[in-house]
Coordinates of C-alpha atoms in Angstrom, one line a residue:
M13 CA -32.3 -18.5 -16.2
P14 CA -30.9 -15.4 -18.1
P15 CA -27.2 -15.2 -19.0
I16 CA -24.8 -13.6 -16.6
R17 CA -23.6 -10.4 -17.9
G18 CA -21.5 -9.1 -14.8
V19 CA -19.9 -9.5 -11.7
I20 CA -19.3 -8.0 -8.6
Q21 CA -16.8 -9.4 -6.3
G22 CA -17.3 -7.9 -2.8
A23 CA -16.6 -10.8 -0.5
A24 CA -14.0 -9.8 2.4
V25 CA -12.8 -10.9 5.8
L26 CA -11.6 -8.0 8.1
L27 CA -9.7 -9.0 11.2
E28 CA -8.4 -6.9 13.8
G29 CA -5.4 -8.8 13.9
P30 CA -1.8 -8.5 15.1
I31 CA 1.1 -6.8 13.0
Y32 CA 2.1 -9.0 10.3
D33 CA 5.4 -10.8 12.3
N34 CA 2.5 -12.1 14.7
V35 CA -0.2 -13.2 12.2
T36 CA -1.1 -16.7 12.4
H37 CA -1.7 -18.9 9.6
D38 CA -5.1 -19.0 10.0
Q39 CA -5.6 -15.3 10.5
W40 CA -3.7 -15.2 6.8
R41 CA -5.9 -17.6 5.2
A42 CA -9.1 -15.9 6.8
A43 CA -8.6 -12.7 5.2
T44 CA -6.6 -13.6 2.0
Q45 CA -9.1 -16.7 0.9
P46 CA -12.2 -14.7 0.2
K47 CA -10.4 -12.3 -2.1
M48 CA -7.6 -14.6 -3.7
Y49 CA -9.4 -17.8 -4.2
G50 CA -12.9 -16.3 -4.4
S51 CA -12.0 -13.9 -6.9
W52 CA -9.9 -16.5 -9.0
I53 CA -12.8 -19.0 -9.1
L54 CA -15.3 -16.5 -10.3
H55 CA -12.6 -15.7 -13.2
K56 CA -12.4 -19.6 -14.0
L57 CA -16.0 -20.4 -13.7
L58 CA -17.2 -17.4 -16.0
L59 CA -14.4 -17.7 -18.8
S60 CA -17.2 -19.1 -21.1
H61 CA -19.7 -16.3 -20.6
E62 CA -19.7 -12.6 -22.3
L63 CA -19.3 -10.7 -19.3
Q64 CA -20.0 -7.3 -19.5
F65 CA -18.1 -6.1 -16.3
F66 CA -16.2 -8.1 -13.9
I67 CA -15.6 -5.8 -10.9
M68 CA -13.6 -6.3 -7.7
L69 CA -14.0 -4.4 -4.7
S70 CA -10.6 -3.7 -3.4
S71 CA -8.9 -1.5 -1.2
I72 CA -6.4 1.4 -1.2
S73 CA -4.5 -1.1 1.5
G74 CA -3.3 -2.9 -1.1
V75 CA -1.9 0.0 -2.8
V76 CA -0.2 1.9 0.6
G77 CA 0.2 -1.3 2.7
D78 CA -1.2 -1.8 6.0
R79 CA 1.1 -3.0 8.7
S80 CA -1.6 -4.2 11.1
Q81 CA -3.9 -6.1 8.7
A82 CA -1.2 -7.3 6.1
N83 CA -3.5 -10.3 5.5
Y84 CA -6.1 -8.0 4.1
A85 CA -3.7 -5.7 2.1
A86 CA -2.2 -8.9 0.4
G87 CA -5.9 -10.0 -0.6
N88 CA -6.5 -6.7 -2.3
T89 CA -3.0 -6.5 -4.2
Y90 CA -4.0 -10.0 -5.6
Q91 CA -7.4 -8.5 -6.6
D92 CA -5.6 -5.7 -8.4
A93 CA -3.0 -8.0 -10.1
L94 CA -5.9 -10.5 -11.4
A95 CA -7.5 -7.3 -12.9
Q96 CA -4.3 -6.7 -15.1
Y97 CA -4.2 -10.3 -15.9
R98 CA -7.8 -10.6 -17.1
R99 CA -7.1 -7.3 -19.3
R100 CA -4.1 -8.9 -21.0
L101 CA -6.5 -11.7 -21.9
R102 CA -8.9 -9.1 -23.3
L103 CA -11.5 -9.8 -20.8
P104 CA -13.3 -7.2 -18.7
A105 CA -11.9 -6.4 -15.3
V106 CA -11.4 -3.5 -12.8
S107 CA -10.4 -3.5 -9.3
V108 CA -11.8 -0.6 -7.3
D109 CA -9.5 0.4 -4.6
L110 CA -11.8 2.0 -2.1
G111 CA -10.7 4.2 0.9
L112 CA -12.7 5.3 3.9
M113 CA -16.2 4.5 3.0
L114 CA -18.5 6.9 5.3
G115 CA -21.8 5.6 6.7
I116 CA -21.6 1.9 4.7
G117 CA -19.3 -0.8 4.3
L118 CA -17.6 -3.0 6.4
I119 CA -16.3 -0.8 9.1
A120 CA -19.9 1.1 9.3
E121 CA -21.5 -2.2 9.6
R122 CA -19.5 -3.5 12.4
G123 CA -19.5 0.0 14.1
G124 CA -15.8 -0.1 14.1
A125 CA -13.3 2.7 13.6
T126 CA -10.2 2.7 11.5
N127 CA -6.8 4.7 11.2
L128 CA -8.3 6.3 7.9
K129 CA -11.2 8.1 10.3
K130 CA -8.2 10.9 10.6
W131 CA -8.6 11.7 6.9
E132 CA -12.6 11.8 7.1
A133 CA -12.7 14.7 4.9
V134 CA -11.7 12.5 1.6
G135 CA -14.0 9.8 2.8
I136 CA -16.0 8.3 0.2
H137 CA -19.8 8.4 0.7
E138 CA -22.7 6.2 -0.9
A139 CA -23.4 8.4 -3.8
E140 CA -20.0 8.7 -4.6
F141 CA -19.4 5.0 -4.5
H142 CA -22.4 4.6 -6.7
R143 CA -20.8 6.8 -9.2
L144 CA -17.6 4.9 -8.8
L145 CA -19.4 1.6 -9.5
T146 CA -21.3 3.0 -12.4
A147 CA -18.0 3.9 -14.0
A148 CA -16.6 0.5 -13.4
M149 CA -19.7 -1.2 -14.9
T150 CA -19.7 1.1 -18.0
G151 CA -15.7 0.8 -18.5
S152 CA -15.4 4.5 -18.9
W153 CA -15.4 7.9 -16.8
S154 CA -16.0 11.1 -18.5
S155 CA -15.6 9.3 -21.7
S156 CA -12.1 8.4 -21.0
P157 CA -11.3 4.1 -20.9
L158 CA -11.0 3.1 -17.2
P159 CA -7.4 1.8 -15.9
T160 CA -7.6 -1.8 -14.2
Q161 CA -7.4 0.1 -10.9
M162 CA -9.4 2.7 -9.6
I163 CA -7.9 4.2 -6.7
S164 CA -10.0 6.5 -4.5
G165 CA -9.8 8.3 -1.1
L166 CA -6.2 8.9 -0.9
P167 CA -5.6 12.6 0.1
T168 CA -3.1 14.9 -1.8
G169 CA -0.8 17.1 -0.4
G170 CA -2.7 19.9 -1.2
I171 CA -6.0 18.5 0.4
L172 CA -3.8 17.8 3.7
A173 CA -2.7 21.4 3.9
S174 CA -6.0 23.1 2.9
Q175 CA -7.8 21.0 5.5
D176 CA -5.6 20.5 8.4
L177 CA -5.5 16.8 8.1
I178 CA -3.0 14.5 9.6
R179 CA -0.2 13.5 7.3
P180 CA -0.5 9.7 6.1
F181 CA 2.3 7.4 6.7
Y182 CA 2.8 6.3 3.1
F183 CA 3.9 10.4 2.5
D184 CA 7.2 9.1 3.8
D185 CA 7.5 6.6 1.2
P186 CA 10.0 7.8 -1.6
R187 CA 8.1 6.3 -4.0
E188 CA 5.1 8.9 -3.2
D189 CA 5.5 12.2 -5.3
Q190 CA 4.3 14.4 -2.6
D191 CA 5.4 17.8 -1.3
Q192 CA 7.5 17.0 1.7
T193 CA 7.6 20.2 3.4
G194 CA 5.7 19.3 6.3
A195 CA 8.0 16.5 7.0
R196 CA 11.4 18.8 6.7
N197 CA 9.7 21.3 8.8
D198 CA 8.9 18.9 11.6
E199 CA 12.7 17.3 11.1
A200 CA 14.2 21.0 11.7
T201 CA 11.7 21.8 14.9
L202 CA 13.2 18.3 16.4
A203 CA 17.0 19.6 15.7
S204 CA 16.0 22.9 17.0
Q205 CA 14.6 21.2 20.0
L206 CA 17.6 19.3 20.7
G207 CA 20.0 22.2 20.1
I208 CA 18.6 24.0 23.2
V209 CA 18.1 21.2 25.7
Q210 CA 19.6 22.0 29.3
S211 CA 20.0 18.6 30.4
M212 CA 20.5 14.8 28.9
R213 CA 16.9 14.1 30.4
E214 CA 15.3 16.5 28.4
A215 CA 17.2 15.4 25.3
T216 CA 15.8 11.9 26.0
D217 CA 12.4 13.2 26.5
V218 CA 12.7 15.0 23.3
I219 CA 13.7 12.1 21.5
V220 CA 11.3 9.7 23.0
G221 CA 8.6 11.9 21.4
A222 CA 9.9 11.9 18.3
L223 CA 10.7 7.8 18.2
R224 CA 6.9 7.2 19.1
Q225 CA 5.7 9.6 16.6
R226 CA 7.7 7.7 13.8
L227 CA 7.0 4.4 15.0
A228 CA 2.9 5.2 15.6
R229 CA 3.0 6.4 11.5
E230 CA 4.6 3.4 10.5
L231 CA 2.3 1.1 12.5
Q232 CA -0.7 3.5 11.6
T233 CA -1.9 3.9 15.0
A234 CA -2.1 6.9 17.5
T235 CA 1.1 8.2 19.1
E236 CA -0.8 7.3 22.5
N237 CA -0.7 3.7 21.7
I238 CA 3.3 3.6 21.8
D239 CA 4.4 2.7 25.1
A240 CA 8.0 3.9 25.6
S241 CA 8.5 1.4 28.4
L242 CA 8.8 -1.7 25.8
P243 CA 11.1 -2.4 23.2
L244 CA 10.8 -1.8 19.5
H245 CA 10.3 -5.5 18.7
S246 CA 7.2 -5.7 20.9
Y247 CA 5.7 -3.8 18.1
G248 CA 6.4 -6.5 15.6
V249 CA 9.3 -4.2 14.1
D250 CA 11.0 -6.5 11.6
S251 CA 14.7 -5.8 10.4
L252 CA 13.6 -4.0 7.3
L253 CA 11.5 -1.5 9.5
A254 CA 14.5 -1.5 11.9
V255 CA 16.9 -0.7 9.1
E256 CA 14.5 2.3 7.9
I257 CA 14.2 3.8 11.6
R258 CA 18.3 3.5 12.2
T259 CA 18.6 5.5 8.8
W260 CA 16.0 7.9 10.1
I261 CA 18.0 8.3 13.4
L262 CA 21.1 8.9 11.9
V263 CA 19.9 11.4 9.2
H264 CA 17.3 13.3 11.8
L265 CA 18.7 12.6 15.1
Q266 CA 22.4 12.6 14.1
A267 CA 23.4 9.5 15.6
E268 CA 24.9 6.6 14.6
L269 CA 23.5 3.2 16.3
S270 CA 24.2 -0.5 15.2
L271 CA 21.2 -2.3 14.2
F272 CA 21.5 -4.6 17.0
N273 CA 21.1 -1.4 19.4
V274 CA 17.9 -0.3 17.7
L275 CA 16.5 -4.0 17.7
G276 CA 17.6 -4.7 21.2
R277 CA 15.6 -5.7 24.1
G278 CA 15.9 -2.5 25.9
S279 CA 12.9 -0.1 26.2
L280 CA 12.2 2.7 23.9
Y281 CA 13.0 5.2 26.6
G282 CA 16.4 3.3 26.8
L283 CA 16.8 3.7 22.7
A284 CA 16.2 7.5 23.2
G285 CA 19.0 7.7 26.0
R286 CA 21.4 5.8 23.8
I287 CA 20.7 8.1 20.9
A288 CA 21.0 11.2 23.2
A289 CA 24.3 10.1 24.2
V290 CA 25.9 10.1 21.0
S291 CA 23.7 12.8 18.8
K292 CA 25.5 15.7 17.3
A293 CA 22.4 17.6 17.7
V294 CA 22.6 17.5 21.2
P295 CA 24.9 20.2 22.9
G296 CA 28.3 18.2 23.6
S297 CA 28.4 20.1 26.9
L298 CA 25.8 17.8 28.2
Q299 CA 27.4 14.5 26.8

């Protein structure tokens, strides 16, 4: 047989699994093994071969995270790290972090949908994917050497504004250097809404809407999927996320609650009522 000169690792298992806290060990292994063990085995078996390229098809979920598919995201992050490790050994490697593939790929083959569909204007078409793959194989893009990661499909603040796209959840991550004007405007609108409410019931409804939107963005799902009659913990909200939500409540709803109250067994609507009762944004005459 002719010598092996290159590898494209495309193995993946994409499960419609639960939020991280509820992922079983079998679900975790099913999604991580093809990427972790599969990529490592290829690395070990081909060390003695003079490869011209070693490409791993990864995903932007390993960069920005995915609470509903944390196992899949972890496998992709591993591939990003393995590419860096191989480069340090002076071996060829690149991890291609793909965004939403349009018309081809895992999601298209399964006929399914994804939260990234909301940003379809920045999806990747087949011809664009071929150009990415060509660059990964040759090791350069427009005469510039490639980094270990090729991140594609993430919208910028300018693209969001020009194409009126839905604000991605990761734009609220302080590590993201993006224009936060949209978020500040939303928060100002929320504060102004609370300032003119005529009853505690109205204040609670406004806060419920804001909580549902915030939680939906964190869980990368549609707002209509968040049921206000359920408690936060039913959505797999862990203590780390609860701290973030508590801080958001303090800063933007001007209400100070204990972490116990945020993670309590009461419904989301009940939590909104407790916030309204102590919020400085709600007219004092109503409280």
